[in-house]
XYZ file of C-alpha atoms in Angstrom:
360
model
C 77.342 42.692 -3.783
C 77.435 39.682 -6.111
C 76.140 37.460 -3.284
C 73.127 39.759 -2.885
C 72.260 39.466 -6.581
C 72.522 35.671 -6.394
C 70.240 35.616 -3.334
C 67.654 37.735 -5.150
C 67.853 35.477 -8.201
C 67.479 32.393 -5.992
C 64.446 33.869 -4.246
C 62.938 34.845 -7.593
C 63.464 31.304 -8.940
C 61.909 29.790 -5.827
C 58.934 32.114 -6.111
C 58.442 31.050 -9.731
C 58.644 27.374 -8.769
C 56.158 27.937 -5.930
C 53.875 29.894 -8.274
C 53.853 27.205 -10.954
C 53.532 24.463 -8.374
C 50.484 26.234 -6.955
C 48.998 26.716 -10.417
C 49.617 23.048 -11.237
C 48.015 21.871 -7.993
C 45.042 24.175 -8.526
C 44.691 22.857 -12.061
C 44.764 19.269 -10.824
C 42.128 20.043 -8.179
C 39.901 21.721 -10.778
C 40.413 18.743 -13.102
C 39.603 16.306 -10.275
C 36.369 18.119 -9.476
C 35.489 18.309 -13.169
C 36.063 14.568 -13.602
C 34.095 13.884 -10.410
C 31.242 16.075 -11.673
C 31.053 14.151 -14.946
C 31.228 10.780 -13.180
C 28.625 11.585 -10.539
C 26.319 13.122 -13.147
C 26.461 9.950 -15.246
C 25.827 7.755 -12.189
C 22.941 9.961 -11.074
C 20.968 9.315 -14.269
C 17.640 7.503 -14.071
C 17.367 4.466 -16.367
C 14.674 4.723 -19.026
C 11.591 3.087 -17.545
C 13.332 2.758 -14.211
C 13.887 4.696 -11.007
C 16.752 6.434 -9.229
C 15.613 8.329 -6.139
C 17.310 9.261 -2.879
C 15.414 10.531 0.126
C 15.235 10.754 3.896
C 12.381 8.793 5.443
C 10.917 9.726 8.824
C 11.261 6.588 10.953
C 10.509 6.580 14.662
C 11.491 10.189 15.179
C 14.642 10.008 13.027
C 15.482 10.742 9.408
C 16.986 7.699 7.707
C 18.433 7.772 4.207
C 17.522 5.412 1.382
C 18.229 5.130 -2.333
C 15.870 3.363 -4.730
C 17.435 2.247 -8.020
C 16.140 -0.055 -10.732
C 15.988 -0.406 -14.494
C 12.291 -1.339 -14.587
C 9.763 -0.093 -12.029
C 7.711 -3.233 -12.619
C 10.448 -5.464 -11.179
C 10.255 -6.823 -7.620
C 11.650 -4.539 -4.927
C 14.659 -5.780 -2.940
C 15.626 -4.218 0.403
C 19.360 -4.578 1.082
C 20.462 -4.576 4.732
C 24.101 -3.634 5.272
C 26.381 -5.188 7.873
C 28.016 -3.922 11.010
C 26.057 -3.191 13.039
C 26.594 0.403 12.034
C 28.764 -0.301 8.978
C 26.853 1.578 6.312
C 28.025 0.706 2.804
C 26.512 3.691 0.995
C 29.988 4.952 0.118
C 30.438 2.035 -2.314
C 27.362 -0.192 -2.476
C 25.894 1.285 -5.662
C 28.808 -0.391 -7.478
C 27.548 -3.879 -6.646
C 23.814 -3.384 -6.024
C 23.294 -1.917 -9.495
C 24.407 -5.256 -10.921
C 21.079 -6.599 -9.651
C 19.037 -3.672 -10.969
C 17.946 -5.400 -14.171
C 15.836 -7.904 -12.196
C 15.214 -5.963 -8.968
C 14.458 -2.440 -7.933
C 17.088 -2.212 -5.198
C 16.652 -0.184 -2.018
C 19.837 0.589 -0.104
C 19.306 1.889 3.408
C 21.659 3.535 5.873
C 20.273 2.243 9.169
C 19.754 4.639 12.044
C 22.685 6.821 13.058
C 25.204 5.564 10.509
C 26.282 6.568 6.999
C 24.064 9.322 5.605
C 21.603 8.655 8.441
C 24.203 9.709 11.025
C 23.074 12.383 13.457
C 25.229 13.240 16.495
C 22.048 14.061 18.412
C 21.281 10.308 18.358
C 24.559 9.342 20.026
C 22.848 9.064 23.402
C 20.073 6.810 22.071
C 20.359 3.314 23.514
C 20.077 0.830 20.657
C 17.780 -2.110 21.353
C 16.373 -5.056 19.464
C 12.871 -3.598 19.700
C 14.081 -0.308 18.227
C 15.721 -1.997 15.240
C 12.723 -4.237 14.660
C 10.392 -1.238 14.702
C 12.703 0.619 12.277
C 12.705 -2.345 9.899
C 8.937 -2.746 10.049
C 8.343 0.978 9.536
C 10.676 1.205 6.539
C 9.174 -1.937 5.000
C 5.661 -0.512 5.303
C 6.837 2.763 3.784
C 8.432 0.974 0.819
C 5.410 -1.226 0.186
C 3.227 1.867 0.071
C 5.700 3.992 -1.920
C 6.390 1.367 -4.591
C 2.909 -0.126 -4.694
C 4.204 -3.646 -4.080
C 2.577 -6.336 -1.965
C 5.878 -7.809 -0.724
C 9.607 -7.096 -0.666
C 12.578 -9.366 -1.242
C 14.832 -9.121 1.822
C 18.622 -9.447 1.474
C 20.999 -9.002 4.397
C 24.787 -9.258 4.682
C 26.542 -10.136 7.970
C 24.748 -8.153 10.712
C 22.166 -7.471 8.014
C 21.578 -11.219 7.682
C 21.025 -11.446 11.450
C 18.671 -8.473 11.345
C 16.931 -9.615 8.166
C 16.242 -13.136 9.422
C 14.563 -11.647 12.480
C 12.413 -9.381 10.289
C 11.430 -12.326 8.068
C 10.489 -14.389 11.121
C 8.512 -11.558 12.733
C 6.744 -10.137 9.649
C 6.502 -12.911 7.030
C 3.514 -11.292 5.301
C 5.747 -8.413 4.182
C 8.392 -10.463 2.340
C 8.446 -12.890 -0.579
C 11.710 -14.469 0.646
C 14.765 -13.976 2.829
C 18.316 -14.076 1.434
C 21.136 -14.161 3.968
C 24.771 -13.775 2.967
C 27.644 -14.049 5.402
C 24.895 -15.442 7.606
C 25.223 -14.807 11.339
C 23.345 -17.234 13.604
C 24.415 -16.437 17.174
C 26.918 -13.794 18.264
C 28.585 -15.653 21.135
C 28.676 -19.036 19.408
C 30.169 -17.337 16.362
C 33.074 -15.934 18.390
C 33.609 -19.232 20.228
C 33.763 -21.026 16.863
C 36.292 -18.472 15.635
C 38.499 -19.004 18.679
C 38.461 -22.758 18.084
C 39.399 -22.300 14.419
C 42.125 -19.793 15.245
C 43.675 -22.105 17.833
C 44.123 -24.721 15.118
C 45.630 -22.175 12.720
C 48.062 -20.908 15.349
C 49.298 -24.299 16.570
C 53.086 -24.170 16.777
C 53.208 -20.387 16.321
C 53.841 -18.673 19.657
C 53.182 -15.151 18.379
C 49.869 -16.143 16.806
C 48.880 -18.036 19.935
C 49.284 -14.820 21.916
C 46.631 -13.293 19.669
C 44.382 -16.305 20.250
C 44.706 -15.797 23.994
C 43.521 -12.200 23.567
C 40.195 -13.421 22.203
C 37.291 -13.066 24.628
C 34.274 -14.634 22.871
C 31.759 -13.498 25.469
C 33.119 -9.955 25.791
C 33.647 -8.129 22.498
C 36.316 -5.664 23.549
C 38.390 -3.641 21.109
C 41.281 -5.988 21.954
C 39.172 -8.990 20.959
C 38.178 -7.372 17.649
C 41.775 -6.342 16.880
C 43.108 -9.842 17.647
C 40.428 -11.466 15.500
C 41.169 -9.185 12.566
C 44.911 -9.768 12.916
C 44.461 -13.548 12.923
C 42.213 -13.526 9.866
C 44.688 -11.332 8.007
C 47.663 -13.495 9.024
C 46.073 -16.707 7.767
C 44.492 -15.337 4.599
C 40.861 -15.094 5.709
C 40.698 -11.312 5.864
C 37.450 -9.776 4.643
C 39.192 -7.957 1.790
C 41.975 -10.477 1.147
C 40.901 -10.718 -2.506
C 40.398 -6.985 -2.968
C 37.407 -6.042 -5.099
C 36.419 -6.884 -8.648
C 35.542 -3.251 -9.322
C 37.652 -0.100 -8.929
C 37.221 1.228 -5.401
C 38.890 4.581 -6.129
C 36.558 5.506 -8.996
C 33.605 4.085 -7.052
C 34.316 6.467 -4.189
C 35.115 9.383 -6.502
C 32.019 8.983 -8.671
C 29.554 8.180 -5.883
C 26.413 10.093 -6.937
C 24.961 10.039 -3.419
C 27.806 11.739 -1.525
C 28.470 15.464 -1.508
C 31.575 17.008 0.045
C 29.478 17.782 3.144
C 28.448 14.123 3.340
C 32.080 13.030 3.242
C 33.023 15.482 5.985
C 30.211 14.178 8.206
C 31.196 10.584 7.373
C 34.699 11.060 8.754
C 33.489 12.964 11.837
C 30.986 10.354 12.974
C 31.191 8.791 16.444
C 30.434 5.052 16.330
C 30.666 4.482 20.086
C 26.937 3.817 20.353
C 27.308 0.896 17.951
C 30.256 -0.576 19.822
C 28.113 -0.510 22.964
C 25.283 -2.246 21.094
C 27.595 -4.886 19.625
C 28.708 -5.853 23.127
C 25.211 -5.856 24.633
C 22.474 -8.336 25.476
C 20.301 -6.466 22.968
C 22.587 -7.614 20.136
C 22.592 -11.148 21.528
C 18.771 -11.075 21.582
C 18.766 -11.393 17.774
C 20.066 -14.974 18.133
C 18.506 -17.441 15.700
C 19.238 -20.497 17.853
C 16.200 -22.753 17.949
C 14.259 -20.513 15.571
C 13.986 -22.543 12.398
C 10.422 -22.097 11.104
C 10.169 -19.619 8.236
C 6.963 -18.921 6.355
C 8.877 -17.546 3.366
C 11.514 -19.148 1.074
C 14.939 -19.124 2.733
C 18.218 -18.697 0.820
C 21.829 -18.442 1.949
C 24.869 -17.304 -0.033
C 28.052 -17.923 1.956
C 31.780 -18.056 1.319
C 33.596 -21.282 2.208
C 36.411 -19.275 3.833
C 34.188 -16.995 5.889
C 35.262 -16.971 9.527
C 33.979 -13.479 10.289
C 30.536 -15.086 10.420
C 31.340 -18.768 10.572
C 30.074 -20.515 7.442
C 29.915 -23.885 9.230
C 27.462 -22.513 11.785
C 25.430 -21.033 8.931
C 25.332 -24.429 7.217
C 24.302 -26.221 10.412
C 21.503 -23.692 10.925
C 20.391 -23.980 7.305
C 20.105 -27.762 7.673
C 17.564 -27.237 10.477
C 15.519 -24.556 8.725
C 11.929 -25.357 7.809
C 10.687 -23.177 4.957
C 8.385 -23.436 1.921
C 11.606 -23.594 -0.116
C 15.260 -23.350 0.850
C 18.582 -23.393 -0.956
C 22.203 -22.856 0.014
C 24.783 -21.366 -2.365
C 28.465 -21.778 -1.475
C 30.971 -19.421 -3.081
C 34.307 -21.222 -3.379
C 37.539 -19.658 -2.081
C 35.569 -16.712 -0.742
C 35.733 -14.886 2.589
C 33.288 -12.486 4.233
C 33.882 -9.709 1.679
C 32.020 -11.555 -1.071
C 29.968 -8.519 -2.140
C 33.146 -6.614 -2.957
C 35.605 -9.339 -3.977
C 33.216 -11.344 -6.159
C 30.334 -9.036 -6.931
C 29.854 -10.491 -10.426
C 29.629 -14.047 -9.109
C 27.277 -12.914 -6.350
C 25.088 -11.144 -8.896
C 24.848 -14.327 -10.970
C 23.568 -16.207 -7.918
C 21.065 -13.463 -7.137
C 19.764 -13.628 -10.695
C 19.358 -17.388 -10.253
C 17.348 -16.808 -7.072
C 15.130 -14.309 -8.907
C 14.378 -16.997 -11.509
C 13.632 -19.560 -8.793
C 11.171 -17.181 -7.120
C 9.309 -16.741 -10.405
C 8.642 -20.475 -10.582
C 7.961 -21.312 -6.905
């Protein structure tokens, strides 16, 4: 009899604990959404005299997402090309691109079939150089018309630098300059250079040398990518080795451009089409080897510890470039993740470039 009473009391106590635990969790979820609402609302504001617009643009039969943000609509317009290919940065890029928004109206763009431009119906589309070049031209023409500008400033990171240099070479009348950061020059040569560097790092380390032997510079398999990433992490050259100089958690939480539905789609995306492109002759066709003559000012901002896109190859290419004006900026003790790890420093350099362009 007494045991039955104890069992009932135990069950009652457990039910109370479960009840209050549920109430507490619900309260925390409500609080989280309330905090997120306040944060996203603040970040969604339009600066006085400026612009903050998000939209889908019809480009070659697809809808591709852009955001336009600036503190003064009279400023030059800068088109930022994210890396990858296929690695949209719209989940965090407002945190660093808005640091340029006092001197530029910044356009961030999720390229076809990635980020907020992702559409599973495009997964069977074969990505080609011609397709990307037509996308870039079409978006540029849209932006020139929409903003009423005669030219855009073009800034590309990593794959975006590869892509952007090709756009600047093909359509110089559309741009007032090209700025490459984490500059990629040639895909195969870049991977060969990495293998040579990694072999020196791994000398005398049998385990690391096994990773070096897994590298296949002319065949970008998942094994090759995994081995490369492991080697960079082991020797302190990882993209995010220095973390970020802004809070990534609050950046993600207060992103004004992502709804819950956007986040769900983001985690359900299939990036197989981009892996196929990365390992294709179409990707290799963007090579800048032997293509040195630019009709617009040419700038590079590279980290001196960047082996994702080898900074030595970028320097050698820069030395050969012919342009109305050119300048190289080297960020000390910096790897490929310079936009995240040293966004303030990067912004200072970009402001310097903006001043240079006003006087050239």
